[in-house]
Coordinates of C-alpha atoms in Angstrom, one line a residue:
Chain A
M961 CA -13.3 -14.3 -11.1
T962 CA -12.2 -17.8 -11.7
L963 CA -10.8 -17.4 -15.2
K964 CA -7.3 -18.6 -15.7
P965 CA -4.7 -15.8 -15.8
A966 CA -3.6 -16.8 -19.4
F967 CA -7.2 -16.4 -20.5
K968 CA -7.6 -13.0 -18.8
W969 CA -4.4 -11.8 -20.5
A970 CA -5.7 -13.1 -23.9
L971 CA -8.9 -11.2 -23.2
V972 CA -7.1 -7.9 -22.4
L973 CA -4.9 -8.2 -25.5
A974 CA -7.8 -9.1 -27.7
T975 CA -9.7 -6.0 -26.4
L976 CA -6.6 -3.9 -27.1
A977 CA -6.5 -5.2 -30.7
C978 CA -10.2 -4.6 -31.3
T979 CA -10.0 -1.2 -29.7
V980 CA -7.1 -0.2 -32.0
L981 CA -9.0 -1.3 -35.1
L982 CA -12.2 0.3 -34.0
C983 CA -10.6 3.6 -33.1
L984 CA -8.6 3.7 -36.3
G985 CA -11.7 3.2 -38.3
I986 CA -14.1 5.4 -36.4
G987 CA -14.3 9.2 -37.0
E988 CA -16.2 11.7 -39.1
E989 CA -16.2 9.0 -41.8
W990 CA -15.7 5.2 -41.2
I991 CA -12.5 4.0 -42.8
N992 CA -11.8 0.3 -43.0
P993 CA -8.3 -0.1 -41.6
F994 CA -7.6 -3.1 -43.8
D995 CA -8.6 -1.3 -47.0
A996 CA -7.5 2.3 -46.9
N997 CA -6.1 4.0 -50.0
G998 CA -5.3 7.5 -51.1
Q999 CA -6.6 10.2 -48.8
D1000 CA -8.2 7.6 -46.5
A1001 CA -4.7 6.1 -45.9
V1002 CA -3.4 9.6 -45.1
I1003 CA -6.2 10.2 -42.6
L1004 CA -5.7 6.8 -41.1
W1005 CA -1.9 6.7 -40.7
E1006 CA -1.0 10.4 -40.4
L1007 CA -3.9 11.7 -38.3
R1008 CA -5.7 8.9 -36.5
W1009 CA -2.7 6.5 -35.8
P1010 CA -0.4 9.1 -34.1
R1011 CA -3.4 10.4 -32.1
L1012 CA -4.2 6.8 -31.0
L1013 CA -0.6 6.3 -29.9
I1014 CA -0.8 9.5 -27.8
A1015 CA -4.1 8.3 -26.2
F1016 CA -2.7 4.9 -25.5
S1017 CA 0.4 6.1 -23.8
V1018 CA -1.2 8.9 -21.8
G1019 CA -4.0 6.6 -20.7
G1020 CA -1.5 4.0 -19.6
L1021 CA 0.7 6.5 -17.8
L1022 CA -2.3 7.9 -15.9
A1023 CA -3.5 4.4 -14.9
L1024 CA 0.0 3.4 -13.7
A1025 CA 0.3 6.6 -11.7
G1026 CA -3.1 6.0 -10.3
A1027 CA -2.2 2.5 -9.2
W1028 CA 1.0 3.8 -7.5
F1029 CA -0.7 6.7 -5.7
Q1030 CA -3.4 4.4 -4.4
V1031 CA -0.8 2.2 -2.7
L1032 CA 1.3 5.2 -1.6
L1033 CA -1.7 6.8 0.1
G1034 CA -3.2 3.5 1.3
N1035 CA -6.4 4.4 -0.5
P1036 CA -7.7 2.5 -3.5
L1037 CA -9.8 5.5 -4.5
A1038 CA -6.9 7.9 -4.9
E1039 CA -5.9 9.1 -8.4
P1040 CA -2.9 10.9 -10.0
Y1041 CA -4.2 14.4 -9.5
V1042 CA -5.1 13.8 -5.8
L1043 CA -2.0 15.7 -4.6
G1044 CA -2.8 18.8 -6.6
V1045 CA -0.5 18.1 -9.6
A1046 CA -3.2 19.0 -12.1
G1047 CA -3.8 22.3 -10.4
S1048 CA -0.1 23.3 -10.3
A1049 CA 0.4 22.1 -13.9
S1050 CA -2.6 24.3 -15.0
V1051 CA -1.1 27.3 -13.3
G1052 CA 2.2 26.6 -15.1
A1053 CA 0.4 26.2 -18.4
V1054 CA -1.5 29.5 -18.1
A1055 CA 1.6 31.3 -16.8
G1056 CA 3.3 30.1 -20.0
L1057 CA 0.4 31.4 -22.1
M1058 CA 0.7 34.8 -20.4
I1059 CA 4.2 35.1 -21.8
Y1060 CA 3.3 33.7 -25.3
P1061 CA -0.5 33.6 -25.6
E1062 CA -0.6 31.4 -28.7
S1063 CA 2.3 29.0 -28.2
A1064 CA 1.3 25.5 -27.3
S1065 CA 5.0 24.6 -26.7
V1066 CA 5.5 27.3 -24.1
M1067 CA 2.3 26.2 -22.5
S1068 CA 3.6 22.6 -22.3
I1069 CA 6.9 23.8 -20.8
G1070 CA 4.9 25.8 -18.3
A1071 CA 2.7 22.8 -17.5
F1072 CA 5.7 20.6 -16.9
A1073 CA 7.4 23.2 -14.7
G1074 CA 4.2 23.8 -12.8
A1075 CA 3.6 20.1 -12.2
W1076 CA 7.1 19.7 -10.8
L1077 CA 6.7 22.7 -8.6
G1078 CA 3.5 21.3 -7.1
I1079 CA 5.1 17.9 -6.7
S1080 CA 8.2 19.3 -5.0
I1081 CA 6.0 21.2 -2.4
V1082 CA 3.9 18.1 -1.7
M1083 CA 7.1 15.9 -1.4
A1084 CA 8.3 18.2 1.4
F1085 CA 5.4 16.8 3.4
S1086 CA 6.0 13.1 2.5
H1087 CA 8.0 12.4 5.7
L1088 CA 4.9 13.2 7.7
G1089 CA 3.1 10.1 6.4
S1090 CA 0.4 9.6 3.7
N1091 CA -2.5 11.2 5.5
R1092 CA -0.8 14.5 6.0
M1093 CA 0.7 14.4 2.6
L1094 CA -2.8 13.9 1.2
L1095 CA -4.1 16.8 3.4
A1096 CA -1.3 19.0 2.1
G1097 CA -2.2 18.0 -1.5
V1098 CA -5.9 18.9 -1.0
V1099 CA -5.1 22.3 0.5
L1100 CA -2.5 23.0 -2.2
A1101 CA -5.1 22.0 -4.8
A1102 CA -7.4 24.7 -3.5
F1103 CA -4.5 27.2 -3.6
W1104 CA -3.6 26.4 -7.2
S1105 CA -7.2 26.6 -8.2
A1106 CA -7.5 30.1 -6.7
L1107 CA -4.2 31.1 -8.4
L1108 CA -5.5 29.7 -11.7
A1109 CA -8.6 31.8 -11.5
L1110 CA -6.5 34.9 -11.0
L1111 CA -4.2 34.1 -13.9
L1112 CA -7.2 33.3 -16.2
A1113 CA -8.7 36.7 -15.3
L1114 CA -5.4 38.4 -16.4
L1115 CA -4.8 36.2 -19.5
P1116 CA -5.1 37.9 -22.8
K1117 CA -8.1 36.7 -24.8
S1118 CA -6.0 35.2 -27.5
G1119 CA -4.7 32.6 -25.1
L1120 CA -8.0 31.7 -23.5
G1121 CA -9.1 29.1 -26.1
L1122 CA -5.8 27.1 -25.8
A1123 CA -5.9 27.4 -22.0
F1124 CA -9.4 26.0 -21.7
S1125 CA -9.0 23.2 -24.2
W1126 CA -5.8 22.1 -22.4
M1127 CA -7.4 22.3 -19.0
M1128 CA -10.3 20.2 -20.0
G1129 CA -8.0 17.5 -21.4
D1130 CA -7.2 17.6 -25.1
L1131 CA -5.0 15.3 -27.1
S1132 CA -5.1 17.4 -30.3
H1133 CA -2.6 20.0 -29.0
S1134 CA -0.1 17.5 -27.6
D1135 CA 3.3 18.4 -28.8
L1136 CA 5.4 16.0 -26.8
P1137 CA 7.0 13.7 -29.3
I1138 CA 5.2 10.4 -29.6
P1139 CA 8.3 8.2 -29.2
L1140 CA 9.0 10.0 -25.9
L1141 CA 5.6 9.2 -24.7
L1142 CA 5.9 5.5 -25.7
I1143 CA 9.4 5.3 -24.2
T1144 CA 8.0 6.8 -21.0
W1145 CA 5.2 4.2 -21.0
V1146 CA 7.7 1.3 -21.3
G1147 CA 10.1 2.8 -18.8
A1148 CA 7.4 3.6 -16.3
L1149 CA 6.0 0.1 -16.5
G1150 CA 9.5 -1.4 -16.2
C1151 CA 10.3 0.7 -13.1
G1152 CA 6.9 -0.2 -11.6
L1153 CA 7.5 -3.9 -12.1
L1154 CA 10.9 -3.6 -10.5
L1155 CA 9.2 -2.0 -7.4
S1156 CA 6.3 -4.5 -7.5
R1157 CA 7.5 -6.6 -4.5
S1158 CA 7.6 -3.4 -2.4
L1159 CA 4.2 -2.3 -3.7
D1160 CA 2.7 -5.7 -2.8
A1161 CA 4.3 -5.6 0.7
L1162 CA 2.9 -2.0 1.2
L1163 CA -0.6 -3.4 0.7
L1164 CA -0.1 -4.8 4.2
G1165 CA 0.6 -1.4 5.7
E1166 CA 4.0 0.3 6.3
R1167 CA 4.8 -1.6 9.5
H1168 CA 4.3 -5.0 8.0
A1169 CA 6.2 -4.0 4.9
Q1170 CA 9.1 -2.9 7.0
A1171 CA 9.0 -6.0 9.1
L1172 CA 9.2 -8.0 5.8
G1173 CA 12.5 -6.3 5.0
I1174 CA 11.3 -3.5 2.8
E1175 CA 13.2 -0.1 3.2
V1176 CA 9.8 1.6 3.3
K1177 CA 11.0 5.2 3.3
L1178 CA 13.4 4.7 0.4
Q1179 CA 10.8 2.8 -1.7
R1180 CA 8.1 5.3 -0.9
N1181 CA 10.2 8.1 -2.1
R1182 CA 11.1 6.3 -5.3
L1183 CA 7.5 5.5 -5.9
L1184 CA 6.4 9.1 -5.2
L1185 CA 9.0 10.4 -7.6
L1186 CA 8.1 7.9 -10.3
A1187 CA 4.4 8.4 -10.0
S1188 CA 4.9 12.2 -10.0
A1189 CA 7.2 12.2 -13.0
V1190 CA 4.7 10.1 -14.9
T1191 CA 1.8 12.3 -13.9
A1192 CA 3.7 15.4 -14.9
I1193 CA 4.5 13.9 -18.4
A1194 CA 0.9 12.8 -18.9
V1195 CA -0.6 16.1 -17.8
T1196 CA 1.9 18.0 -20.0
A1197 CA 0.9 15.9 -23.0
A1198 CA -2.8 16.0 -22.6
G1199 CA -3.9 18.4 -19.9
T1200 CA -6.2 17.3 -17.1
I1201 CA -7.9 14.0 -17.9
G1202 CA -9.6 12.7 -14.8
F1203 CA -10.8 9.3 -13.6
V1204 CA -8.7 7.1 -15.9
G1205 CA -6.1 6.9 -13.1
L1206 CA -8.8 6.1 -10.6
V1207 CA -11.0 3.7 -12.4
V1208 CA -8.6 1.5 -14.4
P1209 CA -6.4 0.2 -11.6
H1210 CA -9.5 -0.5 -9.6
L1211 CA -11.1 -2.5 -12.4
M1212 CA -7.8 -4.4 -13.0
R1213 CA -7.7 -5.4 -9.4
L1214 CA -11.2 -6.8 -9.7
M1215 CA -10.0 -8.8 -12.7
F1216 CA -6.4 -9.8 -11.7
G1217 CA -6.3 -9.6 -7.9
S1218 CA -4.1 -7.2 -6.0
L1219 CA -0.6 -8.2 -6.9
H1220 CA 1.3 -5.7 -8.9
K1221 CA 3.1 -7.8 -11.3
A1222 CA -0.3 -8.3 -12.9
V1223 CA -2.1 -5.1 -11.9
L1224 CA 0.6 -2.8 -13.4
P1225 CA 0.8 -4.2 -16.9
A1226 CA -2.9 -4.7 -17.0
S1227 CA -3.5 -1.1 -15.9
A1228 CA -0.9 0.3 -18.4
I1229 CA -2.8 -1.5 -21.2
G1230 CA -6.3 -0.9 -19.7
G1231 CA -5.7 2.8 -19.3
G1232 CA -4.6 3.0 -22.9
I1233 CA -7.7 1.2 -24.1
L1234 CA -10.0 3.4 -22.1
L1235 CA -8.4 6.7 -23.3
M1236 CA -8.3 5.5 -26.9
L1237 CA -12.0 4.8 -26.7
A1238 CA -12.8 8.1 -25.0
D1239 CA -10.7 10.1 -27.4
S1240 CA -12.2 8.4 -30.4
A1241 CA -15.6 9.2 -29.0
A1242 CA -14.6 12.8 -28.3
R1243 CA -13.5 13.4 -31.9
T1244 CA -16.5 11.5 -33.4
I1245 CA -19.6 12.5 -31.5
V1246 CA -19.8 16.1 -32.8
A1247 CA -17.5 15.7 -35.8
P1248 CA -16.0 17.7 -37.5
S1249 CA -15.7 19.6 -34.1
E1250 CA -14.2 17.9 -31.1
L1251 CA -15.3 17.5 -27.4
P1252 CA -12.5 17.8 -24.8
V1253 CA -11.7 14.2 -23.9
G1254 CA -11.3 15.2 -20.2
V1255 CA -15.0 16.1 -20.2
L1256 CA -16.0 12.7 -21.6
T1257 CA -13.8 10.7 -19.1
A1258 CA -15.3 12.8 -16.2
M1259 CA -18.8 12.1 -17.4
L1260 CA -18.0 8.4 -17.8
G1261 CA -15.9 8.3 -14.7
V1262 CA -18.1 10.0 -12.1
P1263 CA -20.9 7.4 -12.3
V1264 CA -18.4 4.6 -12.2
F1265 CA -16.7 6.2 -9.2
L1266 CA -20.0 6.6 -7.4
F1267 CA -20.9 3.0 -8.2
L1268 CA -17.6 1.8 -6.8
L1269 CA -18.2 3.8 -3.6
L1270 CA -21.6 2.3 -3.1
R1271 CA -20.2 -1.2 -3.8
R1272 CA -17.4 -0.6 -1.2
S1273 CA -19.9 0.4 1.5
Chain B
M523 CA 22.3 -20.4 20.3
S524 CA 22.2 -18.1 23.3
G525 CA 21.5 -14.4 23.8
L526 CA 19.9 -13.7 20.5
I527 CA 18.7 -10.3 21.7
H528 CA 20.4 -8.5 24.5
A529 CA 19.2 -5.2 26.0
S530 CA 21.0 -3.2 28.5
N531 CA 19.7 0.0 30.2
L532 CA 17.0 0.4 27.5
L533 CA 15.1 3.6 27.4
L534 CA 11.9 4.0 25.3
Q535 CA 10.0 7.2 24.5
R536 CA 6.9 7.9 22.5
G537 CA 6.7 11.6 21.7
N538 CA 7.7 13.4 24.8
R539 CA 6.5 10.6 27.1
Q540 CA 9.1 8.2 28.6
L541 CA 7.5 4.8 28.5
L542 CA 10.3 2.9 30.3
S543 CA 13.9 3.2 31.3
G544 CA 16.7 1.1 32.7
L545 CA 15.3 -2.2 31.3
S546 CA 17.9 -4.9 30.8
F547 CA 17.1 -8.4 29.6
S548 CA 18.2 -11.2 27.4
I549 CA 16.2 -13.2 24.9
Q550 CA 17.4 -16.8 24.3
S551 CA 16.4 -19.3 21.7
G552 CA 13.9 -21.9 22.9
Q553 CA 12.3 -19.5 25.5
I554 CA 9.1 -17.6 25.6
T555 CA 9.2 -14.2 27.2
V556 CA 5.9 -12.6 28.0
I557 CA 5.4 -8.8 28.2
L558 CA 2.8 -7.7 30.7
G559 CA 1.5 -4.4 31.8
P560 CA -1.5 -2.1 31.9
N561 CA -3.0 -0.3 28.8
G562 CA -0.7 2.3 27.3
A563 CA 2.3 1.2 29.3
G564 CA 4.5 0.6 26.2
K565 CA 4.2 -3.1 25.6
S566 CA 3.6 -2.9 21.9
S567 CA 6.3 -0.1 21.6
L568 CA 8.8 -2.4 23.2
L569 CA 8.0 -5.1 20.6
L570 CA 8.4 -2.5 17.9
A571 CA 11.8 -1.5 19.2
L572 CA 12.9 -5.1 19.4
A573 CA 11.8 -5.5 15.7
G574 CA 13.9 -2.4 14.9
L575 CA 10.7 -0.6 13.7
I576 CA 11.0 2.3 16.2
P577 CA 14.2 3.7 17.8
A578 CA 15.3 3.0 21.4
D579 CA 18.0 4.5 23.5
G580 CA 20.4 2.3 25.5
E581 CA 22.0 -0.9 24.3
L582 CA 19.9 -3.2 22.1
L583 CA 21.9 -6.0 20.4
L584 CA 20.9 -8.7 18.0
N585 CA 23.6 -11.4 17.8
R586 CA 26.0 -9.0 19.5
A587 CA 25.5 -6.2 17.0
A588 CA 23.3 -3.1 17.4
I589 CA 19.8 -3.6 16.0
A590 CA 19.8 0.0 14.7
G591 CA 22.8 -0.9 12.5
Y592 CA 21.1 -3.7 10.6
K593 CA 19.6 -3.3 7.2
R594 CA 15.9 -4.0 7.0
S595 CA 16.4 -7.0 4.8
E596 CA 18.9 -8.5 7.3
L597 CA 16.6 -7.9 10.2
A598 CA 13.7 -9.6 8.3
R599 CA 15.9 -12.8 8.1
Q600 CA 16.2 -12.8 11.9
I601 CA 13.0 -11.4 13.2
A602 CA 9.3 -11.8 12.4
W603 CA 6.7 -9.5 13.8
Q604 CA 3.0 -10.0 14.2
G605 CA 1.1 -6.9 15.1
E606 CA -1.9 -5.0 13.9
L607 CA -4.3 -6.6 11.4
P608 CA -3.3 -5.4 7.9
P609 CA -5.8 -3.2 6.0
T610 CA -8.3 -5.0 3.7
E611 CA -9.0 -2.2 1.2
F612 CA -7.0 -3.6 -1.7
G613 CA -8.8 -6.9 -1.9
L614 CA -5.9 -9.3 -1.0
T615 CA -7.0 -12.9 -0.6
V616 CA -6.0 -15.0 2.3
K617 CA -3.6 -17.0 0.1
Q618 CA -2.0 -13.9 -1.3
R619 CA -1.6 -12.4 2.1
L620 CA 0.1 -15.6 3.3
L621 CA 2.5 -15.7 0.4
L622 CA 3.5 -12.1 1.0
A623 CA 5.1 -13.4 4.2
Y624 CA 7.7 -14.8 1.8
G625 CA 8.0 -11.5 -0.1
D626 CA 6.0 -12.7 -3.1
G627 CA 2.3 -13.1 -3.3
D628 CA 2.1 -15.4 -6.2
G629 CA 4.7 -18.1 -5.6
D630 CA 4.0 -21.8 -5.6
R631 CA 4.9 -22.7 -2.1
D632 CA 3.7 -25.2 0.4
I633 CA 1.8 -23.3 3.1
S634 CA -0.3 -26.3 4.2
V635 CA 1.3 -26.7 7.6
A636 CA 0.5 -23.2 8.7
T637 CA -3.0 -23.2 7.2
F638 CA -3.8 -26.5 8.8
A639 CA -2.5 -25.4 12.2
M640 CA -4.7 -22.3 12.1
E641 CA -7.6 -24.0 10.5
I642 CA -7.9 -21.6 7.6
D643 CA -7.7 -24.0 4.6
A644 CA -11.3 -23.3 3.7
L645 CA -10.6 -19.5 3.7
L646 CA -7.7 -19.4 1.3
N647 CA -9.5 -17.8 -1.7
R648 CA -11.6 -15.4 0.3
P649 CA -10.7 -11.7 0.4
L650 CA -9.4 -10.5 3.8
A651 CA -12.3 -8.0 3.9
E652 CA -14.9 -10.8 4.1
L653 CA -13.3 -12.4 7.2
S654 CA -14.1 -11.8 10.9
S655 CA -11.4 -10.3 13.2
G656 CA -10.8 -13.7 14.7
E657 CA -10.3 -15.3 11.3
R658 CA -8.0 -12.5 10.2
Q659 CA -6.0 -13.0 13.4
R660 CA -5.6 -16.6 12.5
V661 CA -4.4 -15.6 9.0
E662 CA -1.8 -13.4 10.6
L663 CA -0.6 -16.2 12.9
A664 CA -0.4 -18.5 9.9
A665 CA 1.6 -15.8 8.1
L666 CA 3.9 -15.7 11.0
M667 CA 4.3 -19.5 11.0
L668 CA 5.6 -19.2 7.4
R669 CA 8.5 -17.0 8.6
E670 CA 11.5 -19.3 9.1
V671 CA 13.4 -17.0 11.4
P672 CA 14.9 -17.5 14.8
I673 CA 12.9 -14.8 16.6
W674 CA 9.2 -14.2 16.7
L675 CA 7.6 -11.1 18.2
L676 CA 3.9 -11.3 18.8
D677 CA 1.6 -8.5 19.9
E678 CA -1.5 -10.0 21.6
P679 CA -1.6 -13.1 19.4
T680 CA -4.8 -14.4 21.1
A681 CA -6.7 -11.2 20.6
H682 CA -10.0 -11.8 18.7
L683 CA -9.6 -15.6 19.0
D684 CA -12.3 -18.0 20.3
L685 CA -11.3 -20.3 23.1
K686 CA -10.4 -23.2 20.8
H687 CA -8.0 -21.1 18.8
Q688 CA -6.6 -19.4 21.8
A689 CA -5.5 -22.8 23.0
R690 CA -4.2 -23.7 19.6
C691 CA -2.2 -20.5 19.4
L692 CA -0.6 -21.1 22.8
K693 CA 0.2 -24.7 22.0
M694 CA 1.7 -23.6 18.7
M695 CA 3.9 -21.1 20.6
K696 CA 5.1 -23.8 23.0
N697 CA 5.9 -26.2 20.2
Q698 CA 7.8 -23.5 18.3
A699 CA 9.8 -22.6 21.5
A700 CA 10.5 -26.3 22.0
A701 CA 11.8 -26.5 18.5
G702 CA 14.3 -23.7 19.3
R703 CA 12.4 -20.5 18.4
A704 CA 12.8 -17.5 20.6
I705 CA 9.4 -15.9 21.2
V706 CA 8.5 -12.6 22.8
T707 CA 4.8 -12.0 23.2
V708 CA 2.5 -9.4 24.6
L709 CA -0.4 -11.0 26.5
H710 CA -3.3 -9.7 28.5
D711 CA -4.6 -12.9 29.9
L712 CA -2.7 -13.9 33.1
Q713 CA -3.6 -17.6 32.8
Q714 CA -2.1 -17.6 29.3
A715 CA 1.0 -15.9 30.6
V716 CA 1.3 -18.4 33.4
A717 CA 0.9 -21.3 30.9
V718 CA 3.6 -20.2 28.5
A719 CA 6.1 -17.8 30.1
D720 CA 9.7 -18.8 30.8
F721 CA 10.6 -15.1 31.4
V722 CA 8.5 -12.1 32.0
I723 CA 8.9 -8.3 31.4
F724 CA 6.7 -6.1 33.5
I725 CA 6.1 -2.5 32.3
D726 CA 4.2 -0.6 34.9
G727 CA 3.0 2.4 32.9
K728 CA 4.9 4.8 35.2
G729 CA 8.2 4.6 33.4
H730 CA 9.5 1.5 35.2
A731 CA 10.1 -1.9 33.7
E732 CA 11.6 -5.1 35.0
W733 CA 12.7 -8.5 33.6
G734 CA 12.8 -11.8 35.5
H735 CA 12.1 -15.5 35.6
A736 CA 8.5 -16.3 35.4
D737 CA 8.4 -18.1 38.7
Q738 CA 9.6 -15.0 40.5
M739 CA 7.5 -12.5 38.6
L740 CA 4.1 -14.2 38.3
T741 CA 3.1 -14.0 41.9
I742 CA -0.2 -12.7 43.2
D743 CA 1.4 -9.7 45.0
R744 CA 3.5 -8.6 42.1
L745 CA 0.7 -8.9 39.5
S746 CA -1.8 -7.2 41.8
T747 CA 0.6 -4.3 42.1
L748 CA 1.4 -4.2 38.4
F749 CA -2.2 -4.0 37.3
D750 CA -3.3 -2.1 40.4
T751 CA -6.0 -4.7 40.9
P752 CA -6.5 -7.2 43.7
L753 CA -6.0 -10.8 42.6
I754 CA -7.1 -14.1 44.1
G755 CA -5.2 -17.4 43.6
Q756 CA -7.2 -20.6 43.1
G757 CA -4.7 -23.4 42.5
K758 CA -2.8 -22.4 39.4
L759 CA -5.4 -19.8 38.5
L760 CA -5.0 -16.1 39.1
I761 CA -8.4 -14.4 39.1
P762 CA -9.2 -10.7 39.6
D763 CA -11.2 -10.0 42.7
Y764 CA -14.6 -8.9 41.3
G765 CA -15.8 -8.4 44.8
D766 CA -18.7 -10.9 44.6
G767 CA -17.0 -13.7 46.6
I768 CA -16.1 -16.0 43.7

């Protein structure tokens, strides 16, 4: 694209503003965000607005983690769950529900612990290089999926509803405090920008990055830790929401080029926009019921992914 | 400046295989050292060891201090390495790739001398993935030219290049050496080696390696033995004996 960077940023920010207004207004009933009184104002600012903030921060975190994993694994089609983190988090969440079948907080704690357990195991393979780490992640994902099936079979019926809605991606049960999510979004983007020179150099491959003076092992470990922590928080807040982390960084590279001081902020915002749109659609399409947002992002994401694959070949 | 890199009794291994041992040499500024040897002998590995990218046993000094003791950022201020072509998956443009040689892909720097020398001015906004291997090699050489460091390590710089750009590449190396740069390069073409070498390192693929002055090393007998192939001399040319009476 030949548009000037300033114009592209203006476009992104304008899209963000329009998305926020649209998603505030849309729902079982349309509410004009500029003219909401009484009960409408309560719905707008106490229900839709917090939900929008969760969607924005989780979407942004997933897109950031996706951009990092893509560079770490040298593959622009990698995504945050590629190393099996979603699987281990799901096992943790269901294990939590086995102890307290109806407690969303215990489920969240379990998910976070599970995500970290999975990450720690994969990190033990990181010194073997990205391909073997990826292989370890894929094999572990199969293991977690088998373990998950076993736990679900043993789970009391009262916990099944919560387990399934979380596993399919659901923002309505998120009980991480919103300020924590927003602080994580800002912190993750800040850390990412500090590492952006290393990320750029890694685009040339590890050898070239080393020859350019980057301490590749150290920076890779930092990135892996950062990407994993961010994924663990996102997955704890919202369950498994696929394809945001895959598609958004890719689209932003098409728009802004490959350098991370542009790709990272653009992805953090773009991921937020995509998940706000998807979540608003998920709570509107069959209102007053809700679709799991993870199902929607997958249905949207799979065709986009296949299109990108075809385009790459 | 003298003795930028000094190696003594160097031993290099890859996995369980010993590539070379007992190699001693010195790399001076303003000189071109050519590494020659058969496939798989360890030429690229020796370059990687000199760049501090893989470990080596024995004594390997840069400015009288062990290379292994340098921080990566300090090494990068002394040594530039041109090796494999970088991956193209992430859509880097030629210009962005060149600017990454400085450590930032978005700076406002003058890269015109290097892009003019390698004739890639017209390619600057193209993604690397759209270029041929020869064009990508020229981009890598231009990226190397942007590195203002005393030592350049080049791994088959003329690979993929057409005749015109092979000649340009060799001239560029000679000019850079004349300007005081120390250059170590792996080459496969004997004529190119004869044209640029001040010193030569032979690696025979059987664990032996030797360093010496180009005049003493680049003889028909020694090269025939090194490559296990009969050679014929025609004036300054060294040609393999293809057995058809050329």
